[in-house]
Amino acid sequence: MKRRKVALALGGGGARGCAHIGVLKVLERANIPIDMIVGSSIGAVIGAIYAKHKNAKSVEQRFKEFLKSEEYLKSGLDLFKRKEPVENFFGQVATHIRQRIVVNLAQSKLSLVGGQRLRRAMEFLIPEGRIEETRLPFYPVASDILGGHQVVFKEGDMREIVGASASIPGFLPPYEVNGHLLVDGSVVCPIPVEPARELGADIVIAVDVGQDLNQNPDLDNVISIIFQTNHMTARHYNLHLLKQATVVIRPNVGLVHWSEFKLLNYMIEEGERVTEEALSKVRKAVGRQKSLWEKILPSF
């Protein structure tokens, strides 16, 4: 009987997506067959590296090199994390003025920061080459900002297309690729389960690294209310998409800010932990039992 086709759907979430590396390490150690990777945003970045080398440790090493690189230092990623609200009057005034400046700048710019800095950082991570030439079939997903639909790529320049898939709206300008004006794949496809099904996958292992909904938000200004309601919509949509997955792996990284790449080790370990816990479900789904050798030496 022909083996069913297995897809790994890697979702978006910025730095939280580093947990995907831990997931890949465990699936690789367990010899779980993966026939394709479909990725949105950071899921596309990690998927691209893995699809090219088919080695989870090479993905981990690339991210460690990134954190030591000039590209990371110059990217300004550390500056994006929102600070806790200030308590004193002058601090509140400064925060209000800063927010007004950002709003005014946003009316005349395509992105709030210089796109080239983040693009260089992404290019450091994204391997050169073409999508259709990877060792493992790989399909990055981006969002068409004009048509409002997802675009799933089966061929093309790796850096250009994966860069588009990870182009965070507001922080990076849109990419123009093959007549499409593209932004982050997570906008319309935060967890690419549907594209994986459409590409012929019988079994979809979905990895959700979306942001947790803040249960105790500080709703004392318009921006906070907009953020909270957007998170509600995104979380609801994520849960809807995950219903179509065969197995869902959700690392406990939902409280990590999207820019905190320095928590790389924690996120990889968390990805490994939850995937180890889910291995029995994964094995059952793909119809693979432990070998005698794995039963004798489960940690190797």
Coordinates of C-alpha atoms in Angstrom, one line a residue:
M1 CA 0.0 0.0 0.0
K2 CA 1.3 3.4 -0.9
R3 CA 2.5 5.5 2.0
R4 CA 0.4 8.6 2.7
K5 CA 2.0 12.0 2.0
V6 CA 3.1 13.9 5.1
A7 CA 3.4 17.7 5.2
L8 CA 4.9 19.9 7.9
A9 CA 3.1 23.3 8.1
L10 CA 5.3 25.8 9.9
G11 CA 3.4 28.9 11.1
G12 CA 4.5 32.5 11.5
G13 CA 5.4 34.3 14.7
G14 CA 8.7 36.1 14.3
A15 CA 11.3 35.0 16.8
R16 CA 8.8 32.5 18.3
G17 CA 9.3 30.5 15.1
C18 CA 12.8 29.4 16.4
A19 CA 10.8 26.8 18.2
H20 CA 10.3 25.2 14.7
I21 CA 14.0 24.2 14.9
G22 CA 13.3 22.1 18.0
V23 CA 10.4 20.5 16.3
L24 CA 12.5 19.6 13.3
K25 CA 15.3 18.1 15.5
V26 CA 12.9 15.7 17.2
L27 CA 11.1 14.7 14.0
E28 CA 14.5 14.0 12.4
R29 CA 15.8 12.0 15.3
A30 CA 12.6 9.9 15.3
N31 CA 12.8 9.3 11.5
I32 CA 9.4 10.7 10.9
P33 CA 8.9 10.9 7.1
I34 CA 8.3 14.4 5.8
D35 CA 7.4 14.8 2.2
M36 CA 7.1 18.5 2.0
I37 CA 7.4 21.7 4.1
V38 CA 5.0 24.6 3.7
G39 CA 5.9 27.8 5.6
S40 CA 4.5 31.2 6.3
S41 CA 6.8 34.1 7.5
I42 CA 9.5 32.7 9.9
G43 CA 8.1 29.3 9.1
A44 CA 9.2 29.9 5.5
V45 CA 12.6 31.1 6.6
I46 CA 13.3 28.0 8.7
G47 CA 11.6 25.8 6.1
A48 CA 13.9 27.1 3.4
I49 CA 17.1 26.3 5.4
Y50 CA 15.9 22.9 6.3
A51 CA 14.6 22.1 2.8
K52 CA 18.0 22.9 1.4
H53 CA 20.2 21.0 3.8
K54 CA 17.7 18.5 5.3
N55 CA 19.5 18.8 8.6
A56 CA 18.0 20.4 11.7
K57 CA 21.4 21.1 13.3
S58 CA 22.4 23.2 10.2
V59 CA 19.3 25.4 10.8
E60 CA 20.2 25.8 14.5
Q61 CA 23.8 26.7 13.6
R62 CA 22.7 29.3 11.0
F63 CA 20.5 31.1 13.6
K64 CA 23.4 31.0 16.1
E65 CA 25.6 32.6 13.5
F66 CA 23.0 35.2 12.8
L67 CA 22.9 36.3 16.4
K68 CA 26.6 36.9 16.3
S69 CA 26.5 38.7 12.9
E70 CA 26.8 42.3 12.0
E71 CA 23.5 41.9 10.1
Y72 CA 21.7 41.1 13.4
L73 CA 23.4 44.0 15.3
K74 CA 22.5 46.5 12.6
S75 CA 19.0 45.2 12.1
G76 CA 17.7 47.0 15.2
L77 CA 15.5 44.0 16.1
D78 CA 16.3 44.6 19.8
L79 CA 14.6 48.0 19.6
F80 CA 11.2 46.7 18.5
K81 CA 10.2 45.1 21.8
R82 CA 7.6 47.2 23.4
K83 CA 8.6 48.4 26.9
E84 CA 6.4 48.2 29.9
P85 CA 4.2 51.3 30.5
V86 CA 5.9 54.1 32.4
E87 CA 4.3 55.2 35.7
N88 CA 5.4 58.9 36.0
F89 CA 3.8 61.8 34.3
F90 CA 6.7 62.9 32.1
G91 CA 7.2 59.3 30.9
Q92 CA 3.6 59.1 29.9
V93 CA 3.9 62.4 28.0
A94 CA 7.0 61.2 26.2
T95 CA 5.2 58.0 25.2
H96 CA 2.2 59.9 23.9
I97 CA 4.5 62.2 21.8
R98 CA 6.4 59.2 20.4
Q99 CA 3.2 57.4 19.4
R100 CA 1.9 60.6 17.7
I101 CA 5.2 60.9 15.8
V102 CA 5.0 57.2 14.6
V103 CA 1.4 57.8 13.4
N104 CA 2.4 60.9 11.5
L105 CA 5.4 59.2 9.9
A106 CA 3.3 56.2 8.9
Q107 CA 1.2 58.4 6.6
S108 CA 4.1 59.1 4.3
K109 CA 6.3 56.0 4.5
L110 CA 6.0 52.4 3.3
S111 CA 7.6 51.1 6.5
L112 CA 8.4 52.4 9.9
V113 CA 12.1 51.4 9.7
G114 CA 14.6 51.3 7.0
G115 CA 13.7 48.2 4.9
Q116 CA 17.3 47.5 3.9
R117 CA 18.5 46.7 7.5
L118 CA 15.9 44.0 8.0
R119 CA 16.2 42.7 4.5
R120 CA 20.0 42.2 4.9
A121 CA 19.2 40.3 8.1
M122 CA 16.7 38.1 6.3
E123 CA 19.2 37.5 3.5
F124 CA 21.8 36.3 6.0
L125 CA 19.4 33.6 7.1
I126 CA 17.7 32.7 3.8
P127 CA 19.9 30.4 1.6
E128 CA 20.7 31.3 -2.0
G129 CA 19.2 29.3 -4.8
R130 CA 15.8 28.4 -6.2
I131 CA 12.8 26.9 -4.4
E132 CA 12.4 24.1 -6.9
E133 CA 16.0 22.9 -6.3
T134 CA 15.8 22.1 -2.6
R135 CA 16.5 18.6 -1.3
L136 CA 13.0 18.5 0.3
P137 CA 9.9 19.9 -1.5
F138 CA 9.3 23.4 -0.1
Y139 CA 6.5 25.8 -0.6
P140 CA 6.6 29.3 1.0
V141 CA 3.4 31.3 1.4
A142 CA 3.0 35.1 1.0
S143 CA 0.1 37.5 1.1
D144 CA -1.0 39.5 -1.9
I145 CA -1.8 42.9 -0.4
L146 CA -3.8 44.0 -3.5
G147 CA -5.9 40.9 -4.1
G148 CA -6.1 39.9 -0.4
H149 CA -5.3 36.3 -1.0
Q150 CA -2.5 33.9 -0.3
V151 CA 0.2 33.1 -2.9
V152 CA 1.9 29.7 -2.7
F153 CA 5.2 29.5 -4.5
K154 CA 6.5 26.3 -6.2
E155 CA 9.4 27.9 -8.0
G156 CA 11.5 31.0 -8.0
D157 CA 14.4 32.8 -6.3
M158 CA 14.6 31.6 -2.7
R159 CA 15.7 34.9 -1.1
E160 CA 13.2 37.0 -3.0
I161 CA 10.2 34.8 -2.3
V162 CA 11.0 33.8 1.3
G163 CA 11.9 37.4 2.0
A164 CA 8.4 38.4 0.8
S165 CA 6.8 35.7 2.9
A166 CA 8.6 37.2 6.0
S167 CA 8.0 40.9 5.1
I168 CA 6.2 42.1 8.2
P169 CA 3.8 44.9 7.2
G170 CA 4.8 48.2 8.6
F171 CA 8.3 47.1 9.4
L172 CA 9.3 46.1 5.8
P173 CA 8.0 47.4 2.6
P174 CA 6.1 45.0 0.3
Y175 CA 7.9 42.9 -2.2
E176 CA 6.9 42.9 -5.9
V177 CA 7.2 39.4 -7.3
N178 CA 5.7 38.1 -10.5
G179 CA 3.2 40.8 -10.7
H180 CA 2.1 40.4 -7.0
L181 CA 2.7 43.0 -4.3
L182 CA 3.5 40.8 -1.4
V183 CA 3.7 41.0 2.4
D184 CA 4.1 38.5 5.2
G185 CA 2.4 35.2 4.6
S186 CA 0.9 35.3 8.1
V187 CA -1.5 38.1 7.2
V188 CA -3.8 35.7 5.4
C189 CA -2.2 32.3 6.2
P190 CA -0.7 32.3 9.7
I191 CA -0.5 28.5 9.7
P192 CA -0.3 27.0 6.2
V193 CA -2.5 23.9 6.7
E194 CA -4.8 24.6 3.8
P195 CA -2.0 25.1 1.2
A196 CA -0.5 21.8 2.5
R197 CA -3.8 20.0 1.8
E198 CA -4.1 21.6 -1.6
L199 CA -0.6 20.4 -2.5
G200 CA -1.6 16.9 -1.9
A201 CA -0.7 16.2 1.7
D202 CA -2.8 13.4 3.4
I203 CA -1.3 14.1 6.8
V204 CA -0.5 17.6 8.0
I205 CA 1.6 18.2 11.1
A206 CA 1.0 21.9 12.0
V207 CA 3.3 23.9 14.2
D208 CA 1.6 26.9 15.9
V209 CA 3.9 29.6 17.3
G210 CA 1.2 32.3 17.4
Q211 CA 1.0 34.9 20.1
D212 CA -1.0 34.1 23.2
L213 CA -4.0 36.3 23.9
N214 CA -3.2 38.7 26.8
Q215 CA -5.7 37.8 29.5
N216 CA -4.9 40.9 31.6
P217 CA -4.4 43.7 29.0
D218 CA -3.8 47.3 30.0
L219 CA -6.6 48.8 27.9
D220 CA -6.0 52.5 28.7
N221 CA -5.4 53.8 25.2
V222 CA -6.6 53.3 21.6
I223 CA -3.4 51.5 20.5
S224 CA -3.7 48.9 23.2
I225 CA -7.4 48.2 22.4
I226 CA -6.6 47.8 18.7
F227 CA -3.7 45.4 19.5
Q228 CA -5.9 43.3 21.8
T229 CA -8.8 43.1 19.3
N230 CA -6.5 42.2 16.4
H231 CA -5.0 39.4 18.6
M232 CA -8.5 38.1 19.3
T233 CA -9.2 37.9 15.6
A234 CA -5.9 36.3 14.8
R235 CA -6.2 33.7 17.5
H236 CA -9.7 32.8 16.4
Y237 CA -8.6 32.4 12.8
N238 CA -5.6 30.3 13.9
L239 CA -7.8 27.9 15.8
H240 CA -10.1 27.5 12.8
L241 CA -7.1 26.6 10.6
L242 CA -5.7 24.1 13.1
K243 CA -9.0 22.1 12.9
Q244 CA -7.8 21.0 9.5
A245 CA -4.5 19.6 10.7
T246 CA -3.9 16.0 11.6
V247 CA -1.6 16.7 14.5
V248 CA -1.0 20.1 16.1
I249 CA 2.3 21.0 17.9
R250 CA 2.1 24.2 20.0
P251 CA 5.4 25.1 21.8
N252 CA 4.8 27.3 24.9
V253 CA 6.3 30.4 23.4
G254 CA 3.2 32.5 23.0
L255 CA 4.4 35.2 25.4
V256 CA 7.7 35.8 23.7
H257 CA 7.8 39.0 21.7
W258 CA 8.3 38.5 17.9
S259 CA 11.7 40.3 18.0
E260 CA 13.3 38.4 20.8
F261 CA 15.7 36.2 18.8
K262 CA 18.1 36.1 21.7
L263 CA 15.8 33.6 23.4
L264 CA 16.8 31.2 20.7
N265 CA 18.0 28.4 23.0
Y266 CA 14.9 28.5 25.1
M267 CA 12.6 28.3 22.1
I268 CA 14.5 25.5 20.5
E269 CA 14.3 23.5 23.8
E270 CA 10.6 24.2 24.1
G271 CA 10.0 23.0 20.5
E272 CA 11.9 19.8 21.3
R273 CA 10.0 19.3 24.6
V274 CA 6.5 19.6 23.1
T275 CA 7.4 17.5 20.1
E276 CA 8.7 14.7 22.2
E277 CA 5.4 14.8 24.1
A278 CA 3.5 14.6 20.7
L279 CA 5.6 11.9 19.2
S280 CA 3.1 9.1 19.9
K281 CA 0.4 11.0 18.1
V282 CA 2.7 11.8 15.2
R283 CA 3.8 8.2 14.9
K284 CA 0.2 7.0 15.0
A285 CA -0.8 9.5 12.3
V286 CA 2.0 8.6 9.9
G287 CA 1.7 4.9 10.7
R288 CA 5.2 4.5 12.0
Q289 CA 6.0 2.4 15.0
K290 CA 9.2 2.7 17.1
S291 CA 12.0 0.3 15.9
L292 CA 13.5 -2.1 18.4
W293 CA 16.7 0.0 18.4
E294 CA 14.7 3.2 19.3
K295 CA 12.9 1.3 22.2
I296 CA 16.3 0.1 23.6
L297 CA 18.0 3.5 23.2
P298 CA 15.2 6.1 23.2
S299 CA 17.4 9.1 23.8
F300 CA 19.8 8.5 20.8

